[in-house]
Tab-separated table of C-alpha atoms and ligand atoms in Angstrom:
chain	number	residue	atom	x	y	z
A	1	MET	CA	132.184	-64.348	0.099
A	2	LYS	CA	132.496	-60.743	0.051
A	3	ILE	CA	130.142	-59.299	-2.684
A	4	SER	CA	132.941	-57.477	-4.254
A	5	GLU	CA	134.176	-60.895	-5.563
A	6	LEU	CA	130.731	-61.145	-6.733
A	7	GLY	CA	130.068	-58.502	-8.644
A	8	GLU	CA	126.905	-56.374	-9.037
A	9	PHE	CA	125.220	-58.800	-12.101
A	10	ALA	CA	125.926	-61.976	-10.195
A	11	PHE	CA	124.509	-60.901	-7.054
A	12	ILE	CA	121.148	-59.583	-9.178
A	13	ARG	CA	121.546	-63.087	-10.665
A	14	ARG	CA	121.440	-64.656	-7.368
A	15	LEU	CA	118.296	-62.655	-6.522
A	16	ALA	CA	116.606	-63.460	-9.577
A	17	SER	CA	117.342	-67.483	-8.605
A	18	ARG	CA	115.591	-66.936	-5.516
A	19	PHE	CA	112.555	-64.919	-6.115
A	20	SER	CA	111.676	-65.169	-9.863
A	21	GLN	CA	110.736	-68.663	-9.469
A	22	ASP	CA	106.981	-68.269	-8.150
A	23	LEU	CA	105.797	-65.513	-10.321
A	24	PRO	CA	102.885	-65.984	-12.684
A	25	LYS	CA	104.081	-66.584	-16.327
A	26	ASP	CA	102.636	-63.536	-17.792
A	27	ILE	CA	104.548	-60.964	-15.191
A	28	GLN	CA	108.166	-60.670	-15.835
A	29	GLY	CA	110.205	-59.808	-12.699
A	30	ILE	CA	114.113	-59.365	-12.492
A	31	GLY	CA	116.328	-58.999	-15.561
A	32	ASP	CA	115.207	-56.201	-17.904
A	33	ASP	CA	115.316	-52.536	-17.796
A	34	CYS	CA	111.801	-52.459	-16.139
A	35	ALA	CA	109.219	-55.302	-14.823
A	36	ILE	CA	106.156	-56.149	-16.959
A	37	ILE	CA	102.643	-56.367	-15.561
A	38	PRO	CA	99.921	-57.195	-18.028
A	39	TYR	CA	97.214	-54.313	-17.779
A	40	LEU	CA	94.259	-53.926	-19.814
A	41	ASP	CA	93.341	-53.886	-23.381
A	42	HIS	CA	96.607	-55.715	-24.589
A	43	THR	CA	98.554	-53.219	-22.855
A	44	SER	CA	101.008	-53.568	-19.834
A	45	LEU	CA	102.358	-51.452	-17.121
A	46	LEU	CA	106.095	-51.025	-16.936
A	47	ILE	CA	107.926	-50.170	-13.625
A	48	THR	CA	111.187	-49.316	-12.774
A	49	THR	CA	113.457	-47.914	-10.033
A	50	ASP	CA	116.811	-46.597	-9.767
A	51	LEU	CA	118.897	-45.186	-6.727
A	52	LEU	CA	121.391	-42.521	-6.391
A	53	ILE	CA	123.525	-42.203	-3.594
A	54	GLU	CA	125.948	-38.815	-2.758
A	55	ASN	CA	129.522	-39.726	-3.334
A	56	VAL	CA	128.569	-42.616	-5.155
A	57	HIS	CA	126.700	-41.216	-8.301
A	58	PHE	CA	127.305	-37.654	-7.689
A	59	ILE	CA	129.211	-35.213	-5.515
A	60	ARG	CA	127.315	-32.445	-3.960
A	61	SER	CA	129.713	-29.561	-4.851
A	62	LYS	CA	129.973	-30.930	-8.606
A	63	ILE	CA	126.555	-30.912	-9.636
A	64	SER	CA	123.760	-28.044	-9.053
A	65	ALA	CA	120.611	-29.069	-7.187
A	66	GLN	CA	118.412	-28.113	-10.317
A	67	ASP	CA	120.746	-30.433	-12.744
A	68	LEU	CA	120.872	-33.412	-10.028
A	69	GLY	CA	116.874	-33.032	-10.059
A	70	TYR	CA	116.874	-33.346	-13.903
A	71	LYS	CA	119.579	-36.379	-13.786
A	72	SER	CA	117.535	-38.426	-10.891
A	73	ILE	CA	114.530	-38.626	-12.942
A	74	ALA	CA	115.988	-38.572	-16.314
A	75	VAL	CA	117.985	-42.073	-15.558
A	76	ASN	CA	114.491	-43.515	-14.219
A	77	LEU	CA	112.836	-42.512	-17.439
A	78	SER	CA	115.418	-43.817	-19.587
A	79	ASP	CA	114.542	-47.678	-18.271
A	80	ILE	CA	110.962	-46.839	-19.569
A	81	ALA	CA	112.616	-45.310	-22.758
A	82	ALA	CA	114.703	-48.650	-22.889
A	83	MET	CA	111.469	-51.097	-23.408
A	84	GLY	CA	109.402	-48.409	-25.837
A	85	GLY	CA	107.072	-47.343	-23.243
A	86	CYS	CA	105.574	-44.208	-22.368
A	87	PRO	CA	105.971	-43.023	-18.663
A	88	LEU	CA	102.954	-41.942	-16.988
A	89	TYR	CA	103.475	-41.583	-12.830
A	90	THR	CA	106.549	-41.154	-10.276
A	91	LEU	CA	107.186	-41.600	-6.684
A	92	ILE	CA	110.253	-40.165	-4.897
A	93	SER	CA	111.656	-41.537	-1.761
A	94	ILE	CA	114.484	-39.011	-0.712
A	95	GLY	CA	117.152	-39.242	2.485
A	96	LEU	CA	118.395	-35.789	3.403
A	97	PRO	CA	121.037	-34.753	6.007
A	98	SER	CA	119.859	-31.952	8.246
A	99	ASP	CA	122.101	-29.128	7.277
A	100	ILE	CA	120.674	-29.416	3.502
A	101	ASP	CA	119.139	-25.679	2.783
A	102	VAL	CA	115.497	-26.083	1.731
A	103	GLU	CA	116.783	-23.881	-1.100
A	104	TRP	CA	118.750	-26.344	-2.329
A	105	ILE	CA	115.358	-28.591	-2.077
A	106	ASP	CA	113.393	-26.311	-3.953
A	107	HIS	CA	116.479	-26.509	-6.787
A	108	PHE	CA	116.344	-30.038	-7.138
A	109	PHE	CA	112.546	-29.935	-7.232
A	110	ASP	CA	112.825	-27.318	-10.122
A	111	GLY	CA	114.901	-29.786	-12.096
A	112	MET	CA	112.881	-32.437	-11.459
A	113	GLU	CA	109.621	-30.884	-12.604
A	114	GLU	CA	111.252	-29.533	-15.526
A	115	LEU	CA	111.639	-32.681	-16.695
A	116	ALA	CA	108.494	-34.637	-15.541
A	117	LYS	CA	106.262	-31.678	-16.634
A	118	GLN	CA	107.994	-31.608	-20.194
A	119	GLU	CA	106.864	-35.746	-20.385
A	120	ASN	CA	103.781	-35.527	-18.639
A	121	VAL	CA	104.866	-37.414	-15.850
A	122	LEU	CA	102.523	-37.198	-12.478
A	123	LEU	CA	104.470	-37.263	-8.987
A	124	LEU	CA	101.809	-39.195	-6.732
A	125	GLY	CA	103.843	-39.684	-3.386
A	126	GLY	CA	106.959	-41.125	-2.130
A	127	ASP	CA	108.761	-40.706	1.058
A	128	THR	CA	111.608	-38.772	3.292
A	129	THR	CA	113.871	-39.445	5.881
A	130	PHE	CA	116.902	-38.106	7.579
A	131	ALA	CA	120.464	-39.635	6.199
A	132	SER	CA	123.839	-38.747	6.590
A	133	GLU	CA	124.132	-38.267	2.704
A	134	ILE	CA	121.604	-37.348	0.044
A	135	ALA	CA	119.972	-40.436	-1.344
A	136	ILE	CA	117.617	-40.317	-4.333
A	137	ASN	CA	115.022	-43.055	-5.281
A	138	PHE	CA	112.393	-42.729	-7.788
A	139	VAL	CA	109.769	-45.365	-8.934
A	140	ILE	CA	108.438	-44.747	-12.649
A	141	ILE	CA	105.232	-46.690	-13.676
A	142	GLY	CA	104.859	-46.234	-17.244
A	143	LYS	CA	102.540	-48.181	-20.027
A	144	ILE	CA	102.844	-49.969	-23.956
A	145	GLU	CA	101.351	-51.949	-25.768
A	146	THR	CA	102.237	-55.509	-25.105
A	147	SER	CA	103.101	-56.612	-28.477
A	148	LEU	CA	105.717	-53.738	-29.010
A	149	ILE	CA	107.652	-54.274	-25.773
A	150	LYS	CA	111.267	-54.644	-26.552
A	151	LYS	CA	113.173	-56.927	-24.313
A	152	ARG	CA	116.942	-57.611	-23.790
A	153	SER	CA	116.220	-61.123	-24.490
A	154	GLN	CA	114.922	-60.512	-28.365
A	155	ALA	CA	118.079	-60.160	-30.120
A	156	LYS	CA	119.047	-62.630	-32.848
A	157	ALA	CA	122.304	-63.822	-34.305
A	158	GLY	CA	123.022	-61.890	-37.574
A	159	ASP	CA	121.440	-58.604	-35.874
A	160	ILE	CA	123.084	-55.319	-36.567
A	161	ILE	CA	124.119	-53.313	-33.215
A	162	CYS	CA	123.255	-49.695	-32.888
A	163	CYS	CA	123.233	-46.797	-30.489
A	164	THR	CA	120.975	-43.763	-30.978
A	165	ASN	CA	123.578	-40.917	-29.907
A	166	ASN	CA	127.241	-40.382	-29.513
A	167	LEU	CA	128.930	-42.436	-26.923
A	168	GLY	CA	131.626	-41.244	-24.319
A	169	ASP	CA	130.468	-37.670	-23.533
A	170	SER	CA	129.325	-38.432	-20.120
A	171	GLY	CA	132.433	-40.502	-19.062
A	172	ALA	CA	134.636	-37.741	-20.464
A	173	GLY	CA	132.266	-34.911	-18.241
A	174	LEU	CA	132.702	-37.415	-15.356
A	175	LYS	CA	136.508	-37.934	-15.885
A	176	ILE	CA	137.060	-33.925	-15.943
A	177	ILE	CA	134.790	-33.448	-12.678
A	178	LEU	CA	137.148	-36.333	-10.740
A	179	GLU	CA	140.520	-35.215	-12.057
A	180	ASP	CA	139.556	-31.325	-11.840
A	181	LEU	CA	140.726	-30.477	-15.159
A	182	PRO	CA	140.023	-26.989	-16.269
A	183	LEU	CA	136.757	-25.816	-17.159
A	184	THR	CA	137.191	-24.748	-20.923
A	185	ASP	CA	134.019	-24.293	-22.864
A	186	ILE	CA	134.428	-28.069	-23.952
A	187	ALA	CA	134.866	-29.657	-20.841
A	188	LYS	CA	131.763	-27.190	-19.492
A	189	GLN	CA	130.025	-29.110	-22.358
A	190	LEU	CA	130.859	-32.433	-21.660
A	191	ILE	CA	130.229	-31.952	-17.719
A	192	GLN	CA	126.696	-30.879	-18.955
A	193	LYS	CA	126.008	-34.279	-20.894
A	194	HIS	CA	127.237	-36.071	-17.690
A	195	ASN	CA	124.993	-33.712	-15.601
A	196	ARG	CA	121.960	-33.569	-17.374
A	197	PRO	CA	121.391	-36.850	-19.620
A	198	PHE	CA	118.355	-36.251	-21.579
A	199	PRO	CA	116.046	-39.926	-21.715
A	200	ALA	CA	115.430	-40.991	-25.247
A	201	ILE	CA	111.662	-41.886	-24.611
A	202	HIS	CA	110.487	-40.640	-27.878
A	203	GLU	CA	113.375	-42.628	-29.867
A	204	GLY	CA	112.258	-45.571	-27.932
A	205	GLN	CA	108.698	-45.595	-28.862
A	206	TRP	CA	109.491	-44.940	-32.125
A	207	LEU	CA	111.873	-47.828	-32.157
A	208	ALA	CA	108.948	-49.755	-30.230
A	209	SER	CA	106.666	-49.735	-33.159
A	210	GLN	CA	108.970	-50.828	-35.601
A	211	ASN	CA	108.815	-54.998	-35.819
A	212	GLY	CA	112.631	-54.947	-37.291
A	213	VAL	CA	113.914	-53.842	-33.972
A	214	HIS	CA	114.434	-56.756	-31.754
A	215	ALA	CA	116.315	-56.160	-28.357
A	216	MET	CA	116.971	-52.878	-26.977
A	217	ILE	CA	118.727	-51.643	-23.532
A	218	ASP	CA	119.453	-47.934	-22.480
A	219	VAL	CA	123.380	-46.878	-22.385
A	220	SER	CA	123.597	-46.873	-18.407
A	221	ASP	CA	126.835	-48.828	-17.152
A	222	GLY	CA	128.814	-48.461	-20.930
A	223	ILE	CA	128.093	-50.742	-24.026
A	224	ASP	CA	130.592	-52.987	-23.006
A	225	SER	CA	128.242	-54.032	-20.162
A	226	ASP	CA	125.078	-53.304	-21.650
A	227	ILE	CA	125.715	-55.494	-25.010
A	228	ARG	CA	126.721	-58.059	-22.350
A	229	HIS	CA	122.987	-57.737	-20.606
A	230	ILE	CA	121.676	-58.568	-24.255
A	231	MET	CA	123.752	-61.190	-25.146
A	232	GLU	CA	122.866	-63.038	-21.692
A	233	GLN	CA	119.115	-62.631	-21.970
A	234	SER	CA	119.406	-63.316	-25.641
A	235	HIS	CA	121.776	-66.586	-25.359
A	236	CYS	CA	124.271	-64.652	-28.174
A	237	GLY	CA	127.432	-63.167	-28.907
A	238	ALA	CA	128.147	-59.761	-30.378
A	239	VAL	CA	131.276	-58.127	-31.989
A	240	ILE	CA	131.592	-54.545	-31.648
A	241	ASP	CA	133.702	-52.336	-34.203
A	242	LEU	CA	135.558	-49.747	-32.024
A	243	ASP	CA	136.347	-47.594	-35.203
A	244	ARG	CA	132.324	-47.145	-35.532
A	245	LEU	CA	131.505	-45.989	-32.007
A	246	PRO	CA	130.325	-42.477	-32.554
A	247	LEU	CA	132.495	-39.711	-31.170
A	248	SER	CA	131.245	-36.188	-30.813
A	249	ALA	CA	133.812	-33.582	-31.883
A	250	ASP	CA	134.069	-32.403	-28.029
A	251	LEU	CA	135.368	-35.761	-26.899
A	252	ASP	CA	137.602	-36.095	-29.972
A	253	GLN	CA	139.288	-32.741	-29.276
A	254	ILE	CA	139.716	-33.270	-25.148
A	255	ALA	CA	141.029	-36.945	-25.897
A	256	LYS	CA	143.791	-35.746	-28.308
A	257	LEU	CA	144.421	-32.955	-25.804
A	258	TYR	CA	144.728	-35.283	-22.739
A	259	ASN	CA	146.326	-38.349	-24.593
A	260	TRP	CA	142.769	-40.137	-23.593
A	261	ASN	CA	141.523	-43.550	-25.636
A	262	ALA	CA	138.343	-41.955	-26.833
A	263	ALA	CA	137.015	-45.345	-27.978
A	264	GLU	CA	137.713	-46.949	-24.712
A	265	ILE	CA	135.872	-44.213	-22.997
A	266	ALA	CA	132.487	-44.727	-25.450
A	267	ALA	CA	132.770	-48.116	-24.988
A	268	THR	CA	133.382	-48.324	-20.918
A	269	ALA	CA	132.223	-45.186	-19.363
A	270	GLY	CA	128.663	-45.461	-19.489
A	271	GLU	CA	125.849	-43.047	-18.263
A	272	ASP	CA	124.909	-41.696	-22.049
A	273	TYR	CA	121.703	-42.864	-21.446
A	274	CYS	CA	121.019	-43.152	-25.336
A	275	LEU	CA	119.295	-46.837	-26.337
A	276	LEU	CA	121.259	-49.799	-27.679
A	277	VAL	CA	119.297	-51.843	-30.223
A	278	THR	CA	119.660	-54.824	-32.431
A	279	ILE	CA	117.909	-54.812	-35.617
A	280	ASP	CA	117.183	-57.476	-38.156
A	281	PRO	CA	119.570	-56.997	-41.199
A	282	ILE	CA	117.517	-57.004	-43.877
A	283	GLU	CA	115.291	-54.042	-42.190
A	284	TYR	CA	118.127	-51.928	-40.951
A	285	GLU	CA	118.264	-49.622	-44.026
A	286	LYS	CA	114.957	-49.082	-44.331
A	287	ILE	CA	114.699	-48.740	-40.574
A	288	ASN	CA	117.483	-46.127	-40.639
A	289	SER	CA	116.228	-44.150	-42.958
A	290	LEU	CA	112.991	-43.582	-41.530
A	291	TYR	CA	114.415	-43.203	-38.197
A	292	ASN	CA	116.588	-40.260	-39.807
A	293	GLN	CA	113.489	-38.290	-41.310
A	294	THR	CA	111.794	-38.685	-37.838
A	295	PHE	CA	114.680	-37.840	-35.370
A	296	LYS	CA	117.298	-36.401	-37.981
A	297	LYS	CA	120.243	-38.145	-37.000
A	298	PRO	CA	121.263	-41.777	-37.820
A	299	LEU	CA	120.946	-44.947	-35.974
A	300	PHE	CA	124.725	-45.642	-35.471
A	301	LYS	CA	125.701	-49.092	-36.705
A	302	ILE	CA	128.479	-50.342	-34.434
A	303	GLY	CA	128.690	-54.183	-34.454
A	304	GLN	CA	126.894	-57.419	-34.901
A	305	ILE	CA	124.945	-59.965	-33.289
A	306	THR	CA	126.643	-63.432	-33.378
A	307	ASP	CA	125.514	-67.078	-32.284
A	308	GLN	CA	128.445	-67.338	-30.030
A	309	ALA	CA	126.841	-67.565	-26.793
A	310	ASN	CA	128.502	-65.434	-24.226
A	311	LYS	CA	131.090	-64.193	-26.550
A	312	LEU	CA	131.996	-60.477	-27.088
A	313	SER	CA	134.921	-59.311	-29.519
A	314	TYR	CA	135.925	-55.825	-30.193
A	315	LEU	CA	137.605	-55.125	-33.538
A	316	LYS	CA	140.100	-52.102	-34.228
A	317	ASP	CA	141.627	-51.728	-38.122
A	318	SER	CA	139.702	-54.810	-38.598
A	319	PHE	CA	141.684	-56.819	-35.960
A	320	PRO	CA	140.497	-58.235	-32.670
A	321	VAL	CA	141.747	-56.202	-29.897
A	322	GLN	CA	140.924	-56.155	-25.827
A	323	LEU	CA	139.781	-53.672	-23.980
A	324	GLN	CA	142.160	-52.154	-20.869
A	325	ASN	CA	138.655	-51.630	-18.712
A	326	ARG	CA	135.409	-53.206	-18.431
A	327	GLY	CA	131.656	-51.756	-18.480
A	328	PHE	CA	130.700	-50.343	-14.984
A	329	ASP	CA	129.866	-52.473	-12.330
A	330	HIS	CA	129.017	-51.470	-8.473
A	331	PHE	CA	131.268	-53.672	-6.542
A	332	LYS	CA	134.279	-54.826	-9.004
A	333	LYS	CA	136.457	-52.208	-9.494
B	401	ADP	P1	119.651	-50.718	-15.035
B	401	ADP	O1	121.049	-50.677	-15.422
B	401	ADP	O2	118.463	-50.790	-16.524
B	401	ADP	O3	118.563	-50.004	-14.137
B	401	ADP	P2	119.964	-52.835	-13.331
B	401	ADP	O4	121.273	-53.277	-13.848
B	401	ADP	O5	119.878	-51.608	-12.265
B	401	ADP	O6	119.143	-52.323	-14.741
B	401	ADP	O7	119.404	-54.078	-12.796
B	401	ADP	C1	119.192	-55.170	-13.855
B	401	ADP	C2	117.859	-55.783	-13.306
B	401	ADP	O8	118.003	-56.456	-12.093
B	401	ADP	C3	116.648	-55.063	-13.194
B	401	ADP	O9	115.271	-55.926	-13.724
B	401	ADP	C4	116.351	-54.743	-11.819
B	401	ADP	O10	115.033	-54.628	-11.623
B	401	ADP	C5	116.940	-56.024	-11.148
B	401	ADP	N1	117.608	-55.579	-9.815
B	401	ADP	C6	118.735	-54.740	-9.603
B	401	ADP	N2	118.736	-54.659	-8.337
B	401	ADP	C7	117.961	-55.463	-7.541
B	401	ADP	C8	117.579	-55.564	-6.134
B	401	ADP	N3	118.181	-55.026	-5.179
B	401	ADP	N4	116.431	-56.346	-6.181
B	401	ADP	C9	115.772	-56.872	-6.843
B	401	ADP	N5	115.896	-56.740	-8.527
B	401	ADP	C10	116.812	-55.895	-8.845
B	402	MG	MG1	118.546	-49.681	-18.038
């Protein structure tokens, strides 16, 4: 069987069934945004790694070296944010073709350093190798008070599903890049959202401190995929109301111009790197109002967790609908 038939997520399940059996009970391996290892004084270490490959995750001529450096560490930090943790240390392994200018590499590190400094993340090491195309891999180590960790497995039937920011801008930016569309001001803003995502580290830590927040994940593959990860780990279902997905004015405008289905892009395109959380319905109003005071933006209510395991439904104008696309999977196209 080819891996394209299996798909990325079945491949990961296959790995987990082989390697997760013998882990000590208090260590959590494959299955969440980070691995969790108990550390000192009721704290745990969080460890995550992500790989970015030229012509798979980015096109060299379509992103500045500085933005690529920023994005590469941002997408990794986002997985620490997704557990509610505080990032501390990083290692970077990098594969480079011989014809890369040293100035390009300096600019890459400028972008990476900007975000690392801002979030007090220290670079401790890595590895360097020749490669026929650019390959970038970060490992991030963070920590969190163990009782505050928010896992994909903690959703409960009846929870309100919320996201912390607009959805679909990054996906629209990618469409503009891939379809070589005119670079209007709006187009440039959307490309910027795709090239420089901001990891929701502070939002994640705040949400982790709230008992009423149950499951949490970052939106990397699109909410269609990411809510399925929560459903699988929490043995539940979900209903998402497409009319409630928060869309930016930029996405709205460009979708009208090109006749795109903005809600579909928002649900499936991914790389928004905001957080998707499930919240106890009794606590939602209180948590949303405190969150609003702190971050000057709401927790956007987009759906509800159900007790129907693995059943994901979408509503449009209050009627059930099917999406044309699915969230992102590296092997299933
Ligand atoms: P994310 O999008 O949050 O980075 P992924 O979908 O990449 O998460 O991974 C989901 C889970 O599978 C994580 O726990 C990750 O560590 C694990 N995983 C993914 N690929 C591999 C692999 N090649 N070997 C071991 N574990 C993996
Ligand atoms: Mg993640």
